Coordinates of C-alpha atoms in Angstrom, one line a residue:
M1 CA 136.5 109.1 73.0
G2 CA 140.2 109.0 72.4
S3 CA 143.0 107.0 73.9
E4 CA 142.6 108.3 77.4
W5 CA 139.1 106.8 77.8
T6 CA 137.9 103.2 77.4
T7 CA 134.6 101.4 77.7
F8 CA 134.2 98.8 80.5
S9 CA 131.6 95.9 80.5
L10 CA 130.2 96.4 84.0
G11 CA 130.4 92.7 84.7
D12 CA 134.1 92.6 84.1
V13 CA 134.9 95.3 86.6
C14 CA 132.7 94.3 89.5
S15 CA 133.0 91.8 92.3
K16 CA 129.4 91.8 93.1
I17 CA 126.2 92.3 91.3
G18 CA 123.2 91.0 93.0
S19 CA 119.8 91.7 94.7
G20 CA 118.5 90.6 98.1
A21 CA 115.2 89.2 99.5
T22 CA 112.6 89.8 102.0
P23 CA 113.3 88.0 105.2
R24 CA 110.9 85.2 106.4
G25 CA 107.9 86.9 107.9
G26 CA 107.9 89.8 105.6
S27 CA 107.0 93.2 106.8
S28 CA 105.9 91.7 110.1
V29 CA 109.5 91.5 111.4
Y30 CA 110.5 95.1 110.2
L31 CA 111.6 97.3 113.1
E32 CA 111.2 101.0 113.2
K33 CA 114.6 101.6 114.6
G34 CA 117.6 99.6 116.0
G35 CA 119.1 96.6 114.6
I36 CA 120.4 96.2 111.0
A37 CA 119.0 98.4 108.3
L38 CA 117.1 96.9 105.3
I39 CA 117.4 99.1 102.3
R40 CA 114.4 99.1 99.9
S41 CA 113.5 100.9 96.7
Q42 CA 112.0 103.8 98.5
N43 CA 115.3 104.5 99.9
V44 CA 117.1 104.8 96.5
Y45 CA 116.8 107.9 94.6
N46 CA 119.0 109.5 91.9
D47 CA 120.0 112.6 93.9
R48 CA 120.6 110.8 97.2
F49 CA 120.1 108.0 99.7
N50 CA 116.6 108.6 101.2
Y51 CA 116.0 107.6 104.9
D52 CA 112.3 107.8 104.5
G53 CA 110.7 104.3 105.0
L54 CA 114.0 102.9 106.1
V55 CA 113.2 99.6 108.3
F56 CA 115.4 97.6 110.4
L57 CA 115.9 93.8 111.2
T58 CA 117.1 92.0 114.1
E59 CA 120.4 90.2 113.9
A60 CA 118.6 86.8 113.5
H61 CA 116.5 87.9 110.6
A62 CA 119.6 89.8 109.0
K63 CA 121.6 86.6 109.0
Q64 CA 119.2 85.1 106.5
L65 CA 120.4 87.9 104.1
I66 CA 124.2 87.7 104.9
N67 CA 124.8 87.2 101.3
V68 CA 123.5 90.5 100.4
E69 CA 125.3 92.6 103.0
V70 CA 126.2 96.1 102.0
A71 CA 129.4 97.5 102.1
K72 CA 130.8 101.1 102.1
G73 CA 131.0 102.5 98.6
D74 CA 128.5 100.2 97.1
V75 CA 126.2 101.5 94.3
L76 CA 122.5 100.6 94.8
L77 CA 120.2 100.2 91.8
N78 CA 116.4 99.8 91.8
I79 CA 115.6 96.8 89.5
T80 CA 111.9 96.4 89.7
G81 CA 108.7 98.5 89.7
D82 CA 107.9 102.1 89.1
S83 CA 111.2 103.2 90.5
V84 CA 113.3 101.0 88.4
A85 CA 116.7 102.5 87.4
R86 CA 117.1 104.8 90.3
A87 CA 120.6 104.6 91.7
C88 CA 122.6 106.2 94.5
Q89 CA 125.6 105.1 96.8
V90 CA 124.7 103.7 100.2
D91 CA 125.0 106.2 103.0
P92 CA 127.8 104.8 105.2
D93 CA 126.0 106.1 108.4
I94 CA 123.4 103.3 108.0
L95 CA 125.7 100.4 107.9
P96 CA 125.6 97.5 108.6
A97 CA 122.7 97.0 106.1
R98 CA 121.1 94.4 103.7
V99 CA 119.0 95.0 100.6
N100 CA 115.6 93.4 99.6
Q101 CA 114.8 91.9 96.3
H102 CA 114.1 95.1 94.6
V103 CA 117.5 96.5 95.1
S104 CA 120.8 95.4 93.3
I105 CA 124.2 95.9 94.9
I106 CA 127.0 96.7 92.4
R107 CA 130.4 96.5 93.9
T108 CA 133.2 97.6 91.6
D109 CA 136.8 96.8 91.7
P110 CA 138.0 100.3 92.8
R111 CA 141.4 99.9 91.1
R112 CA 139.6 99.9 87.7
L113 CA 136.1 101.7 88.2
C114 CA 135.6 104.4 90.8
P115 CA 132.1 103.4 92.4
R116 CA 131.4 107.2 92.8
Y117 CA 132.0 107.6 89.1
L118 CA 129.8 104.8 88.3
R119 CA 126.9 106.1 90.4
Y120 CA 127.0 109.5 88.6
F121 CA 127.1 107.6 85.2
L122 CA 124.1 105.6 86.0
V123 CA 122.0 108.7 86.7
T124 CA 123.0 110.6 83.5
P125 CA 119.8 111.2 81.3
S126 CA 121.1 108.9 78.5
M127 CA 121.9 105.8 80.9
Q128 CA 118.5 106.5 82.7
A129 CA 116.7 106.3 79.3
H130 CA 118.7 103.0 78.3
M131 CA 117.8 101.3 81.6
L132 CA 114.2 102.3 81.4
S133 CA 114.0 101.0 77.8
L134 CA 115.5 97.7 78.9
A135 CA 113.4 97.3 82.0
G136 CA 110.1 98.1 80.0
A137 CA 110.9 95.5 77.3
G138 CA 109.5 92.6 79.2
A139 CA 106.0 91.2 79.0
T140 CA 105.1 92.0 82.7
R141 CA 106.4 94.3 85.3
N142 CA 109.5 96.7 84.7
A143 CA 112.7 94.8 85.7
L144 CA 116.3 94.8 85.2
T145 CA 118.1 91.4 85.3
K146 CA 121.6 90.6 86.6
G147 CA 122.6 89.9 82.9
M148 CA 121.3 93.2 81.7
I149 CA 123.4 95.0 84.6
E150 CA 126.5 92.9 83.7
S151 CA 126.3 94.0 80.0
F152 CA 126.0 97.7 80.7
E153 CA 128.9 99.5 78.8
I154 CA 130.7 102.2 81.0
P155 CA 132.6 104.8 79.2
A156 CA 135.3 106.1 81.5
P157 CA 138.9 107.4 81.7
I158 CA 141.5 104.7 81.9
D159 CA 143.2 106.6 84.7
I160 CA 141.3 105.9 87.9
S161 CA 142.5 109.3 89.3
E162 CA 140.6 110.9 86.3
Q163 CA 137.4 109.2 87.4
R164 CA 137.8 110.2 90.9
A165 CA 138.3 113.9 89.9
I166 CA 135.1 113.7 87.8
A167 CA 133.3 112.1 90.8
H168 CA 134.9 114.7 93.2
I169 CA 133.6 117.6 91.2
L170 CA 130.0 116.2 91.2
G171 CA 130.2 114.9 94.7
T172 CA 131.2 118.3 96.1
L173 CA 128.1 119.7 94.8
D174 CA 126.1 116.9 96.2
D175 CA 127.8 117.2 99.5
K176 CA 127.0 120.9 99.9
I177 CA 123.4 120.0 99.0
E178 CA 123.3 117.2 101.7
L179 CA 124.7 119.7 104.3
N180 CA 122.0 122.2 103.6
R181 CA 119.4 119.2 103.9
R182 CA 121.0 118.5 107.3
M183 CA 121.2 121.9 108.5
N184 CA 117.4 122.5 107.5
Q185 CA 116.4 119.4 109.4
T186 CA 118.1 120.7 112.5
L187 CA 116.4 124.2 112.1
E188 CA 112.9 122.6 111.7
E189 CA 113.5 120.4 114.6
M190 CA 114.2 123.5 116.7
A191 CA 111.0 125.2 115.6
R192 CA 108.9 122.0 116.1
A193 CA 110.4 121.6 119.6
L194 CA 109.3 125.0 120.5
F195 CA 105.8 124.5 119.1
K196 CA 105.5 121.3 121.1
S197 CA 106.9 123.0 124.3
W198 CA 104.4 125.9 124.1
F199 CA 101.3 124.5 122.6
I200 CA 101.3 120.8 123.2
D201 CA 103.2 120.1 126.5
F202 CA 102.5 123.7 128.0
D203 CA 106.0 123.7 129.5
P204 CA 106.1 127.3 130.5
V205 CA 102.8 126.9 132.3
R206 CA 104.0 123.8 134.1
A207 CA 107.3 125.4 135.1
K208 CA 105.4 128.5 136.6
A209 CA 102.8 126.3 138.3
E210 CA 105.7 124.3 139.9
G211 CA 107.5 127.5 140.9
R212 CA 110.3 126.9 138.4
E213 CA 112.0 129.3 136.0
T214 CA 110.7 129.0 132.5
G215 CA 113.9 129.9 130.7
L216 CA 112.1 132.5 128.7
P217 CA 112.5 136.3 128.6
E218 CA 110.2 137.9 131.2
E219 CA 107.8 139.6 128.7
I220 CA 107.1 136.2 127.0
A221 CA 107.0 134.2 130.4
A222 CA 104.5 136.7 131.5
L223 CA 102.0 135.7 128.8
F224 CA 101.8 132.2 130.2
P225 CA 99.3 131.6 133.1
D226 CA 100.8 129.9 136.2
E227 CA 98.0 127.2 136.6
F228 CA 95.9 124.8 134.5
E229 CA 92.1 124.1 134.3
D230 CA 90.2 121.1 133.0
S231 CA 88.7 120.9 129.6
E232 CA 87.4 118.3 127.1
L233 CA 91.1 117.7 126.0
G234 CA 92.4 117.3 129.6
E235 CA 94.3 120.0 131.5
I236 CA 95.0 123.1 129.5
P237 CA 96.5 126.5 130.5
K238 CA 94.0 128.6 132.5
G239 CA 92.2 131.2 130.5
W240 CA 92.9 129.3 127.2
K241 CA 90.1 127.9 125.2
V242 CA 89.7 124.7 123.2
W243 CA 89.1 125.9 119.7
P244 CA 87.7 124.0 116.8
L245 CA 90.2 124.0 114.0
P246 CA 88.2 126.3 111.6
E247 CA 88.4 129.0 114.4
V248 CA 92.2 128.8 114.3
L249 CA 93.0 127.9 110.6
E250 CA 91.0 128.4 107.4
I251 CA 90.6 125.3 105.7
N252 CA 90.9 125.5 101.9
P253 CA 90.8 129.3 101.9
T254 CA 89.6 130.9 98.7
R255 CA 92.3 131.7 96.2
S256 CA 91.6 133.2 92.7
L257 CA 93.2 131.7 89.6
S258 CA 91.5 131.9 86.1
K259 CA 91.4 128.7 84.1
G260 CA 94.1 128.5 81.5
T261 CA 96.4 130.9 83.4
L262 CA 100.1 129.8 83.5
A263 CA 101.1 129.3 87.1
P264 CA 103.4 127.3 89.3
Y265 CA 102.2 123.8 89.6
L266 CA 103.3 121.4 92.5
E267 CA 102.6 117.7 91.7
M268 CA 102.2 115.3 94.4
A269 CA 105.3 113.4 93.6
N270 CA 107.3 116.6 94.6
M271 CA 105.6 117.0 97.9
P272 CA 108.1 116.5 100.7
T273 CA 107.8 113.8 103.4
Q274 CA 110.4 115.4 105.5
G275 CA 111.1 119.2 105.7
P276 CA 108.9 122.0 104.6
S277 CA 110.1 122.6 100.9
P278 CA 109.3 120.9 97.8
T279 CA 112.4 120.1 95.6
S280 CA 110.9 121.5 92.4
W281 CA 107.8 122.6 90.7
A282 CA 106.8 123.6 87.2
M283 CA 104.8 126.1 85.2
R284 CA 101.5 124.8 83.9
E285 CA 98.2 126.2 82.7
F286 CA 95.6 126.0 85.5
G287 CA 92.9 123.4 84.9
S288 CA 91.4 121.9 88.0
G289 CA 93.1 121.7 91.4
M290 CA 93.7 123.2 94.8
K291 CA 95.0 126.7 94.9
F292 CA 97.5 128.2 97.3
M293 CA 99.8 131.1 98.1
N294 CA 102.8 131.9 100.3
G295 CA 102.2 131.2 103.9
D296 CA 99.7 128.2 103.3
T297 CA 100.5 124.8 104.4
L298 CA 99.6 121.8 102.1
I299 CA 98.7 118.4 103.3
A300 CA 98.5 115.5 101.0
G301 CA 95.0 114.0 101.8
I302 CA 95.1 110.6 100.1
T303 CA 96.6 107.2 101.0
P304 CA 99.5 106.5 101.1
C305 CA 100.7 110.2 100.8
L306 CA 99.1 111.2 104.1
E307 CA 100.7 108.3 106.0
N308 CA 104.0 108.9 104.5
G309 CA 103.8 112.5 105.7
K310 CA 103.7 114.6 102.5
T311 CA 103.2 118.1 103.8
A312 CA 104.6 121.5 102.5
Y313 CA 105.0 124.9 103.7
V314 CA 104.5 127.4 100.8
D315 CA 107.3 130.0 100.6
F316 CA 108.6 129.7 97.2
L317 CA 106.2 131.9 95.3
D318 CA 106.4 135.6 94.3
N319 CA 104.3 138.0 96.6
E320 CA 100.6 137.7 96.0
E321 CA 101.2 134.9 93.3
V322 CA 98.8 132.0 93.3
A323 CA 99.9 128.4 92.5
W324 CA 98.1 125.1 92.2
G325 CA 98.3 121.5 92.5
S326 CA 96.5 118.2 93.1
T327 CA 92.8 118.1 94.1
E328 CA 93.9 115.8 96.8
Y329 CA 95.7 118.7 98.7
I330 CA 94.1 120.1 101.9
V331 CA 95.1 123.8 102.3
L332 CA 95.6 125.4 105.7
C333 CA 96.1 129.1 106.6
P334 CA 96.2 130.5 110.0
K335 CA 93.8 133.3 111.2
G336 CA 94.4 136.5 113.1
A337 CA 98.0 137.0 114.5
I338 CA 99.0 133.4 114.3
P339 CA 102.1 133.2 112.2
P340 CA 101.8 131.2 108.9
V341 CA 104.3 128.5 110.0
F342 CA 102.0 127.6 113.0
A343 CA 99.8 125.5 110.5
Y344 CA 102.8 123.7 109.2
L345 CA 104.2 122.9 112.6
L346 CA 100.7 121.6 113.7
A347 CA 100.4 119.4 110.6
R348 CA 103.8 117.9 111.4
T349 CA 102.7 116.7 114.9
D350 CA 102.1 113.1 115.7
E351 CA 98.8 114.0 117.2
F352 CA 97.4 116.0 114.1
R353 CA 98.5 113.2 111.7
S354 CA 97.1 110.4 113.8
F355 CA 93.9 112.2 113.9
A356 CA 93.9 113.0 110.1
I357 CA 94.6 109.3 109.3
Q358 CA 91.7 108.2 111.4
Q359 CA 89.3 110.4 109.4
M360 CA 90.2 108.6 106.1
T361 CA 87.3 107.2 104.2
G362 CA 87.0 105.1 101.0
S363 CA 88.0 101.6 99.8
S364 CA 91.3 100.1 100.5
G365 CA 94.0 101.7 98.5
R366 CA 91.9 104.6 97.6
Q367 CA 91.2 106.2 100.9
R368 CA 91.3 110.0 101.4
I369 CA 90.4 112.5 104.1
P370 CA 87.5 114.8 103.5
A371 CA 88.6 118.3 104.3
R372 CA 85.4 118.8 106.4
S373 CA 86.4 116.1 108.8
L374 CA 89.4 118.3 109.9
E375 CA 86.7 120.6 111.4
K376 CA 86.4 118.1 114.2
Y377 CA 89.9 118.6 115.4
S378 CA 90.3 120.8 118.4
I379 CA 93.3 122.8 119.6
P380 CA 93.8 124.8 122.7
T381 CA 95.2 128.4 122.3
P382 CA 95.0 131.7 124.1
G383 CA 92.9 133.1 121.1
I384 CA 94.0 134.0 117.6
N385 CA 95.0 137.5 118.4
S386 CA 97.1 136.7 121.5
P387 CA 100.4 138.6 121.7
L388 CA 101.9 135.2 122.4
F389 CA 101.8 134.4 118.7
M390 CA 103.8 137.4 117.8
Y391 CA 106.7 136.3 120.0
F392 CA 106.3 132.7 118.7
G393 CA 106.5 134.1 115.2
N394 CA 109.6 136.3 116.1
L395 CA 111.5 133.1 117.2
V396 CA 110.3 130.5 114.5
L397 CA 110.1 132.7 111.3
P398 CA 113.8 133.3 111.2
L399 CA 114.4 129.7 111.2
F400 CA 112.2 129.2 108.2
E401 CA 113.8 132.0 106.4
R402 CA 117.2 130.3 106.7
I403 CA 115.6 127.1 105.5
K404 CA 114.3 128.9 102.6
F405 CA 117.6 130.4 101.7
A406 CA 119.4 126.9 102.0
M407 CA 116.8 125.2 100.0
K408 CA 117.2 127.8 97.1
Q409 CA 121.0 127.4 97.3
A410 CA 120.5 123.7 96.9
R411 CA 118.2 123.9 94.0
N412 CA 120.8 126.3 92.3
L413 CA 123.6 123.7 93.1
A414 CA 121.4 120.9 91.7
V415 CA 120.9 122.8 88.4
I416 CA 124.8 123.2 88.1
R417 CA 125.5 119.5 89.0
D418 CA 122.9 118.3 86.3
T419 CA 124.4 120.7 83.8
L420 CA 128.0 119.5 84.4
L421 CA 127.1 115.7 84.8
P422 CA 126.7 114.9 81.1
K423 CA 129.5 117.1 80.0
L424 CA 132.0 115.4 82.6
I425 CA 130.8 111.9 82.0
S426 CA 131.2 112.2 78.2
G427 CA 134.6 113.8 78.4
E428 CA 133.5 117.1 77.0
L429 CA 134.9 118.7 80.1
K430 CA 138.2 117.7 81.6
P431 CA 138.5 117.8 85.2
T432 CA 141.3 119.4 87.2
G433 CA 142.5 119.5 90.8
N434 CA 141.5 117.1 93.5
R435 CA 141.7 113.5 92.8
T436 CA 140.5 111.9 96.0
N437 CA 139.6 108.2 96.8
C438 CA 136.2 107.3 95.6

């Protein structure tokens, strides 16, 4: 690679390489929030640190893992199981934190090897293939040992500022992708809050019943009644009706796609657990699976995907294009004047998810929800052709359009990043400009 580059043995340029453990008591001591974060393999992805499934420990349980305390800048590497070889840097926002036995902390000497540079090197296709080959060489489960990690050879510019420049270029793209993700999260939270206010908590009705202002434009406020009446679900706005779900949404609507037709295919692994949009999909000849179109909502109906919240709003297809995916998907499509995102927002509510999980049948580890069981779910609405839905759509659809645009931009940025990554890490492209700290 020339005199400006060298090859480091990773063990020679690190102050720490080591994995953690599960605290005494196992998952029974995990907290959903508060305390000190425990990072597990489901939090470590090649493109980001993933908050899904993040758990927390009390200070007392965290003290049992004090030797695996995570520091700012640490590189995290999955070392066992199906997710072996995935790598990212810790998100500093979750510190203080510990790791369990499936994740290794790699802490470099930042004067010799920029940790951000190392993180990008570990996710190059060639290094991923190398780690997977090593991990699969054993007789039992996939695993990377401490000795294997220490022996990794890392080609890098000798000048640390060159390493930082490479990491800065790639990191700038990732930072923009992350910014888009956070913006989308905020936009969706706004839409979900409005859905909950109007169709679950009935806030405008409650305000009118108590003689308060609704905070809504007069033409919208006028569409809400000013009192409640009893129903099998409890109090609902007067004049509204409790509808079985099939009266409000089509469940697995008919979509036409001939066998052997090349069409977009969304695999279960790419179904989002947070946010409406999948990260990617592929073209594949249709064989057997659920078919869907723009405006449909997809729910993963099998364990543990349903419990993990795998749900998607389809808005990435061409007009009238039909796509397909797993036979375990349940497809929902609103009826009448109800805007298409209504089904997605309903599917994301705690009430709907709890109901769906309770309907699961089958043996442990293979449970799934029969689509027909959703027919037992009921929802109060003013009727599928109520003008209230037009106003609701006018408020939430622009939010989802902004989410769609940001996701498209993020996918394009990811393509650029993945194209530049091997060229920069191999020295084929020379970085210029900013050489910030790692």
